[in-house]
Amino acid sequence: MEKAAKPRGRLCTLCNEKRAALKRPKTLEQICRECFYAVFEDEIHRVIVDNQLFKPGERIAIGASGGKDSTVLAYVMSELNRRHNYGLDLFLLSVDEGITGYRDDSLETVKRNELQYGLPLKVVSYSELYGWTMDEIVKLIGLKNNCTFCGVFRRQALDRGSALLKVDKLVTGHNADDIAETVLLNILRGDIARLSRCASIITGEDGPIPRCKPFKYTYEKEIVMYAYFKKLDYFSTECIYSPNAYRGFAREFIKDLERIRPRAILDIIKSGEDFRISTSTKMPEQGNCERCGYISSQKWCKACVLLEGLNRGLPKLGIGRSRDLDNKRNTNMRQANGTQNLQSKQCGSLDF
């Protein structure tokens, strides 16, 4: 008796020729690898073109951490720049926060990417810029508020690195999941100022270096699939100091929503795009930090306030929001008169 032939796998719903290799998380289509590569890259190309993210001849820094998002971003940007003749000069820009056993390992991945993609690499460090590493900061303040320091310092470090490279724009690997999380976080925090711009594909146009997010509509799961099928070299370990980060709770909520309805991520982003802030709402006025010149709505930027606290032995200075931040800072400065001043660099001039 002849054996029954094994049922053939489903064919790709796009080309109807090759066997389907995956189900797209965004659309639930079952497609082959080649069609997945094509639609993944074409969607990002369309986002770049439709939103006019770049102009020919621009110098573009790619925020590179060695993780899946930034590694795929560097690879895809390099491919699309060549294929569609964008005419861009691309650079890799990494921030060394000074986290032993995490960032030192991931930077080795970025250095390999530099050779693999032929893109020049610039590394800036917290130690050089601020006189502190994250290991030293965590040792002083503990794990509760460390992400506040890291987030503020990293954002400014990317701008300072971009200034050193003399680039026109900075692109980051923020994906659709990240942006949906940010929309929810700003609602939960009541952060009206950030809520009004968190879903924008280009931010910081009024600051030193505009930032672009080509992965704004790209699902995290598809980025992982792309990196896996393309066998890209990336670092997959999570930051050792981030398990208790507030964002993690929003991330879990987003994942639960996605399991029920994959479209939920894009719908949250659409809601963020369509938010309208009441004209009666008082928005913070942007200016420049009196100490370092960085963009700020206060006399001192957040990085300078946090550094002042670290250097004066008052690490909780500047943690959380306060309508009376300047008064609070002055009060703490008076209380710190007898405190030993720890030696460290000031934030310094950014030369923008």
Short mmCIF file of C-alpha atoms in Angstrom, two decimals:
data_model
loop_
_atom_site.label_atom_id
_atom_site.label_comp_id
_atom_site.label_asym_id
_atom_site.label_seq_id
_atom_site.Cartn_x
_atom_site.Cartn_y
_atom_site.Cartn_z
CA MET A 1 0.00 0.00 0.00
CA GLU A 2 1.42 3.33 -1.08
CA LYS A 3 2.05 5.95 1.54
CA ALA A 4 -0.13 9.00 1.31
CA ALA A 5 1.74 12.03 0.02
CA LYS A 6 2.56 14.58 2.67
CA PRO A 7 0.30 17.60 2.41
CA ARG A 8 2.14 20.49 0.88
CA GLY A 9 2.48 23.62 3.01
CA ARG A 10 0.45 26.69 2.25
CA LEU A 11 1.65 28.85 -0.60
CA CYS A 12 2.63 32.47 -0.15
CA THR A 13 -0.47 34.66 -0.42
CA LEU A 14 1.50 37.29 -2.35
CA CYS A 15 3.45 35.39 -5.01
CA ASN A 16 1.39 32.16 -4.85
CA GLU A 17 4.50 30.25 -5.87
CA LYS A 18 6.76 29.59 -2.91
CA ARG A 19 5.90 27.96 0.37
CA ALA A 20 4.87 30.37 3.12
CA ALA A 21 7.55 30.72 5.81
CA LEU A 22 5.83 33.03 8.28
CA LYS A 23 2.63 34.79 9.22
CA ARG A 24 3.04 38.57 9.31
CA PRO A 25 2.10 39.89 12.79
CA LYS A 26 0.80 43.14 11.28
CA THR A 27 -1.51 41.70 8.61
CA LEU A 28 -1.65 37.95 9.47
CA GLU A 29 -0.77 37.15 5.84
CA GLN A 30 1.14 33.91 5.29
CA ILE A 31 4.06 34.72 3.01
CA CYS A 32 7.45 33.41 1.89
CA ARG A 33 10.76 34.87 3.01
CA GLU A 34 11.47 36.70 -0.24
CA CYS A 35 8.07 38.41 -0.25
CA PHE A 36 8.50 39.28 3.43
CA TYR A 37 11.84 40.97 2.70
CA ALA A 38 10.27 42.87 -0.16
CA VAL A 39 7.18 44.15 1.68
CA PHE A 40 9.16 44.92 4.86
CA GLU A 41 11.71 47.04 3.01
CA ASP A 42 9.14 48.62 0.67
CA GLU A 43 6.94 49.76 3.58
CA ILE A 44 9.92 51.50 5.19
CA HIS A 45 10.87 53.06 1.85
CA ARG A 46 7.32 54.37 1.45
CA VAL A 47 7.41 55.88 4.95
CA ILE A 48 10.68 57.63 4.12
CA VAL A 49 9.42 58.97 0.78
CA ASP A 50 5.88 59.90 1.86
CA ASN A 51 7.15 61.82 4.89
CA GLN A 52 10.13 63.35 3.05
CA LEU A 53 12.46 62.32 5.85
CA PHE A 54 15.68 63.02 3.93
CA LYS A 55 17.14 65.15 1.18
CA PRO A 56 19.96 64.13 -1.17
CA GLY A 57 23.40 65.00 0.17
CA GLU A 58 22.40 65.00 3.85
CA ARG A 59 24.63 63.51 6.53
CA ILE A 60 22.61 61.07 8.65
CA ALA A 61 23.58 59.54 11.99
CA ILE A 62 22.01 56.18 12.85
CA GLY A 63 21.57 55.64 16.58
CA ALA A 64 23.27 52.26 17.05
CA SER A 65 23.01 50.30 20.28
CA GLY A 66 23.79 46.86 18.86
CA GLY A 67 20.23 45.67 19.53
CA LYS A 68 17.82 44.26 16.97
CA ASP A 69 16.08 47.55 16.12
CA SER A 70 19.19 49.63 15.48
CA THR A 71 20.98 46.77 13.71
CA VAL A 72 18.07 46.21 11.31
CA LEU A 73 17.78 50.00 10.88
CA ALA A 74 21.45 50.30 9.91
CA TYR A 75 21.16 47.38 7.48
CA VAL A 76 17.91 48.57 5.85
CA MET A 77 18.99 52.22 5.65
CA SER A 78 22.21 51.15 3.97
CA GLU A 79 20.33 48.92 1.51
CA LEU A 80 17.62 51.48 0.67
CA ASN A 81 20.17 54.28 0.32
CA ARG A 82 22.00 52.21 -2.28
CA ARG A 83 18.95 50.74 -4.02
CA HIS A 84 16.90 53.94 -4.30
CA ASN A 85 19.80 56.35 -4.61
CA TYR A 86 18.88 58.55 -1.61
CA GLY A 87 22.31 60.16 -1.83
CA LEU A 88 22.88 60.09 1.94
CA ASP A 89 26.12 59.92 3.92
CA LEU A 90 25.41 57.44 6.71
CA PHE A 91 27.19 57.14 10.06
CA LEU A 92 26.75 54.92 13.12
CA LEU A 93 26.49 56.75 16.45
CA SER A 94 26.67 54.82 19.73
CA VAL A 95 26.42 55.87 23.36
CA ASP A 96 28.49 54.08 25.97
CA GLU A 97 26.54 54.49 29.22
CA GLY A 98 29.16 52.62 31.20
CA ILE A 99 27.21 49.45 32.10
CA THR A 100 29.61 46.57 32.67
CA GLY A 101 28.44 43.26 31.22
CA TYR A 102 25.87 44.92 28.96
CA ARG A 103 26.95 47.98 27.02
CA ASP A 104 30.58 46.91 26.67
CA ASP A 105 29.38 43.67 25.02
CA SER A 106 26.79 45.36 22.78
CA LEU A 107 29.38 47.89 21.57
CA GLU A 108 31.44 44.99 20.25
CA THR A 109 28.43 44.10 18.10
CA VAL A 110 28.23 47.69 16.80
CA LYS A 111 31.94 47.57 15.93
CA ARG A 112 31.30 44.43 13.88
CA ASN A 113 28.35 46.17 12.17
CA GLU A 114 30.71 49.02 11.28
CA LEU A 115 32.79 46.58 9.24
CA GLN A 116 29.84 44.57 7.90
CA TYR A 117 27.95 47.60 6.54
CA GLY A 118 30.92 49.83 5.78
CA LEU A 119 29.56 52.70 7.92
CA PRO A 120 31.87 54.93 10.01
CA LEU A 121 31.27 54.66 13.77
CA LYS A 122 31.39 57.36 16.46
CA VAL A 123 31.12 56.42 20.15
CA VAL A 124 30.41 58.98 22.89
CA SER A 125 30.44 58.02 26.57
CA TYR A 126 28.75 59.20 29.74
CA SER A 127 32.15 59.12 31.40
CA GLU A 128 33.62 61.63 28.95
CA LEU A 129 30.53 63.82 28.68
CA TYR A 130 29.34 63.87 32.29
CA GLY A 131 32.11 62.39 34.42
CA TRP A 132 29.82 59.56 35.59
CA THR A 133 29.08 56.05 34.34
CA MET A 134 25.71 54.36 34.89
CA ASP A 135 27.43 51.79 37.10
CA GLU A 136 28.58 54.62 39.36
CA ILE A 137 25.16 56.31 39.31
CA VAL A 138 23.31 53.10 40.18
CA LYS A 139 25.77 52.43 42.99
CA LEU A 140 24.85 55.85 44.41
CA ILE A 141 21.08 55.98 43.84
CA GLY A 142 20.00 52.35 43.53
CA LEU A 143 17.73 50.83 40.89
CA LYS A 144 14.55 52.82 41.52
CA ASN A 145 15.22 55.99 39.48
CA ASN A 146 18.22 54.97 37.39
CA CYS A 147 16.26 54.97 34.11
CA THR A 148 15.49 58.67 34.60
CA PHE A 149 19.20 59.50 34.64
CA CYS A 150 20.01 57.21 31.74
CA GLY A 151 17.17 58.46 29.53
CA VAL A 152 18.00 62.14 30.05
CA PHE A 153 21.73 61.65 29.60
CA ARG A 154 21.37 59.37 26.57
CA ARG A 155 19.12 61.80 24.72
CA GLN A 156 21.58 64.63 25.19
CA ALA A 157 24.55 62.37 24.42
CA LEU A 158 23.02 61.46 21.05
CA ASP A 159 22.60 65.14 20.23
CA ARG A 160 26.17 65.90 21.27
CA GLY A 161 27.50 62.99 19.23
CA SER A 162 25.44 64.17 16.25
CA ALA A 163 26.94 67.64 16.62
CA LEU A 164 30.45 66.16 16.61
CA LEU A 165 29.64 64.28 13.39
CA LYS A 166 28.12 67.46 11.92
CA VAL A 167 25.07 65.52 10.70
CA ASP A 168 21.81 67.00 9.45
CA LYS A 169 19.52 64.43 11.08
CA LEU A 170 19.56 61.54 13.54
CA VAL A 171 17.54 58.40 12.84
CA THR A 172 16.55 56.04 15.63
CA GLY A 173 15.16 52.51 15.67
CA HIS A 174 11.95 53.35 17.55
CA ASN A 175 9.34 50.94 16.20
CA ALA A 176 5.53 50.93 16.24
CA ASP A 177 5.42 49.13 19.60
CA ASP A 178 7.73 51.75 21.15
CA ILE A 179 5.62 54.65 19.91
CA ALA A 180 2.35 53.05 21.05
CA GLU A 181 3.92 52.53 24.50
CA THR A 182 5.02 56.17 24.59
CA VAL A 183 1.51 57.40 23.74
CA LEU A 184 0.09 55.34 26.62
CA LEU A 185 2.84 56.41 29.04
CA ASN A 186 2.27 60.10 28.34
CA ILE A 187 -1.46 59.64 28.94
CA LEU A 188 -0.80 57.81 32.20
CA ARG A 189 1.64 60.51 33.32
CA GLY A 190 -0.54 63.38 32.15
CA ASP A 191 2.44 64.69 30.19
CA ILE A 192 0.65 67.05 27.81
CA ALA A 193 3.81 68.56 26.32
CA ARG A 194 5.19 65.19 25.19
CA LEU A 195 1.75 63.83 24.28
CA SER A 196 1.40 66.52 21.63
CA ARG A 197 4.53 65.35 19.76
CA CYS A 198 5.25 61.75 20.81
CA ALA A 199 3.61 60.23 17.70
CA SER A 200 5.40 62.54 15.26
CA ILE A 201 7.70 60.84 12.80
CA ILE A 202 10.11 63.80 12.95
CA THR A 203 10.81 65.49 16.29
CA GLY A 204 13.26 68.09 17.52
CA GLU A 205 12.95 70.36 14.49
CA ASP A 206 13.17 73.31 16.87
CA GLY A 207 16.22 71.80 18.57
CA PRO A 208 19.83 71.16 17.59
CA ILE A 209 19.35 67.97 15.54
CA PRO A 210 15.99 66.73 14.10
CA ARG A 211 15.22 63.07 14.81
CA CYS A 212 13.47 60.70 12.41
CA LYS A 213 11.78 57.35 13.02
CA PRO A 214 11.63 55.30 9.78
CA PHE A 215 10.28 52.30 11.78
CA LYS A 216 7.28 54.26 13.08
CA TYR A 217 4.78 51.81 11.54
CA THR A 218 7.00 48.69 11.72
CA TYR A 219 6.05 46.04 14.28
CA GLU A 220 8.72 44.83 16.68
CA LYS A 221 7.93 41.18 15.90
CA GLU A 222 8.57 41.77 12.20
CA ILE A 223 11.90 43.44 12.97
CA VAL A 224 12.88 40.33 14.97
CA MET A 225 11.77 38.06 12.10
CA TYR A 226 13.70 40.12 9.56
CA ALA A 227 16.87 40.02 11.66
CA TYR A 228 16.45 36.26 12.19
CA PHE A 229 15.85 35.34 8.54
CA LYS A 230 18.61 37.68 7.32
CA LYS A 231 20.96 36.29 10.00
CA LEU A 232 21.95 39.79 11.07
CA ASP A 233 24.53 40.21 13.83
CA TYR A 234 22.85 41.82 16.85
CA PHE A 235 22.99 41.81 20.65
CA SER A 236 19.84 40.47 22.32
CA THR A 237 20.40 40.91 26.07
CA GLU A 238 18.19 43.45 27.89
CA CYS A 239 19.74 46.18 30.01
CA ILE A 240 20.55 44.78 33.46
CA TYR A 241 19.22 47.93 35.16
CA SER A 242 15.81 48.12 33.44
CA PRO A 243 13.63 45.27 34.88
CA ASN A 244 11.61 47.67 37.04
CA ALA A 245 11.25 50.44 34.45
CA TYR A 246 7.74 51.96 34.32
CA ARG A 247 7.71 51.53 30.53
CA GLY A 248 7.81 47.76 31.02
CA PHE A 249 4.25 47.73 32.35
CA ALA A 250 2.99 49.65 29.30
CA ARG A 251 4.91 47.23 27.09
CA GLU A 252 3.18 44.21 28.63
CA PHE A 253 -0.21 45.89 28.17
CA ILE A 254 0.56 46.56 24.50
CA LYS A 255 1.57 42.92 23.98
CA ASP A 256 -1.70 41.74 25.54
CA LEU A 257 -3.67 44.03 23.21
CA GLU A 258 -1.70 42.82 20.19
CA ARG A 259 -2.51 39.20 20.96
CA ILE A 260 -6.21 40.01 20.95
CA ARG A 261 -6.14 42.43 18.02
CA PRO A 262 -2.89 42.98 16.07
CA ARG A 263 -4.20 46.24 14.63
CA ALA A 264 -4.33 47.78 18.14
CA ILE A 265 -0.73 49.04 17.91
CA LEU A 266 -1.39 51.09 14.78
CA ASP A 267 -4.71 52.33 16.21
CA ILE A 268 -2.96 53.67 19.33
CA ILE A 269 -0.43 55.47 17.13
CA LYS A 270 -3.29 56.91 15.05
CA SER A 271 -4.94 58.15 18.25
CA GLY A 272 -1.67 59.83 19.25
CA GLU A 273 -1.43 61.50 15.84
CA ASP A 274 -4.97 62.83 16.10
CA PHE A 275 -4.79 64.21 19.66
CA ARG A 276 -5.55 67.92 19.83
CA ILE A 277 -4.37 69.87 22.85
CA SER A 278 -6.84 72.44 24.19
CA THR A 279 -5.86 76.00 23.36
CA SER A 280 -6.37 76.87 27.03
CA THR A 281 -3.63 74.42 28.07
CA LYS A 282 -0.42 76.23 29.00
CA MET A 283 2.51 74.61 27.22
CA PRO A 284 6.12 74.93 28.41
CA GLU A 285 8.15 77.53 26.52
CA GLN A 286 11.32 76.22 24.94
CA GLY A 287 14.53 78.07 25.59
CA ASN A 288 18.14 77.18 26.29
CA CYS A 289 19.85 75.97 29.43
CA GLU A 290 21.76 78.82 31.06
CA ARG A 291 24.51 76.40 32.04
CA CYS A 292 25.21 74.30 28.94
CA GLY A 293 23.12 75.82 26.16
CA TYR A 294 21.03 72.70 25.53
CA ILE A 295 17.33 73.15 24.70
CA SER A 296 15.26 73.43 27.88
CA SER A 297 11.98 74.82 29.21
CA GLN A 298 13.68 75.63 32.54
CA LYS A 299 16.68 77.77 33.43
CA TRP A 300 18.72 74.57 33.65
CA CYS A 301 18.14 71.53 31.44
CA LYS A 302 17.25 68.23 33.10
CA ALA A 303 20.74 66.81 32.53
CA CYS A 304 22.39 69.73 34.33
CA VAL A 305 19.94 69.46 37.26
CA LEU A 306 20.62 65.73 37.61
CA LEU A 307 24.38 66.26 37.34
CA GLU A 308 24.25 68.97 39.98
CA GLY A 309 22.53 66.54 42.31
CA LEU A 310 25.09 63.81 41.66
CA ASN A 311 28.04 66.15 42.12
CA ARG A 312 26.67 67.58 45.36
CA GLY A 313 25.71 64.24 46.87
CA LEU A 314 21.97 64.90 46.34
CA PRO A 315 21.13 62.29 43.67
CA LYS A 316 17.36 62.70 44.05
CA LEU A 317 17.54 66.34 43.03
CA GLY A 318 15.52 66.74 39.83
CA ILE A 319 13.80 63.33 40.08
CA GLY A 320 10.13 63.66 39.25
CA ARG A 321 8.23 66.75 38.20
CA SER A 322 7.86 69.96 40.10
CA ARG A 323 6.17 73.20 39.14
CA ASP A 324 8.60 74.88 41.46
CA LEU A 325 11.78 73.22 40.21
CA ASP A 326 14.01 76.27 40.47
CA ASN A 327 12.92 76.98 44.05
CA LYS A 328 13.39 73.32 44.96
CA ARG A 329 16.86 73.33 43.44
CA ASN A 330 17.85 76.49 45.31
CA THR A 331 16.55 75.02 48.59
CA ASN A 332 18.54 71.84 48.08
CA MET A 333 21.63 73.83 47.17
CA ARG A 334 21.41 75.71 50.48
CA GLN A 335 20.97 72.42 52.33
CA ALA A 336 24.05 71.06 50.60
CA ASN A 337 26.42 73.78 51.76
CA GLY A 338 28.10 71.39 54.15
CA THR A 339 28.09 68.46 51.75
CA GLN A 340 31.35 67.38 50.20
CA ASN A 341 31.36 68.30 46.51
CA LEU A 342 32.15 65.20 44.44
CA GLN A 343 34.54 65.93 41.61
CA SER A 344 32.94 65.61 38.16
CA LYS A 345 32.64 67.39 34.85
CA GLN A 346 29.89 69.89 34.25
CA CYS A 347 27.51 69.31 31.39
CA GLY A 348 29.58 71.76 29.33
CA SER A 349 28.89 73.77 26.21
CA LEU A 350 27.33 71.81 23.37
CA ASP A 351 28.58 74.18 20.63
CA PHE A 352 25.40 73.87 18.59
#
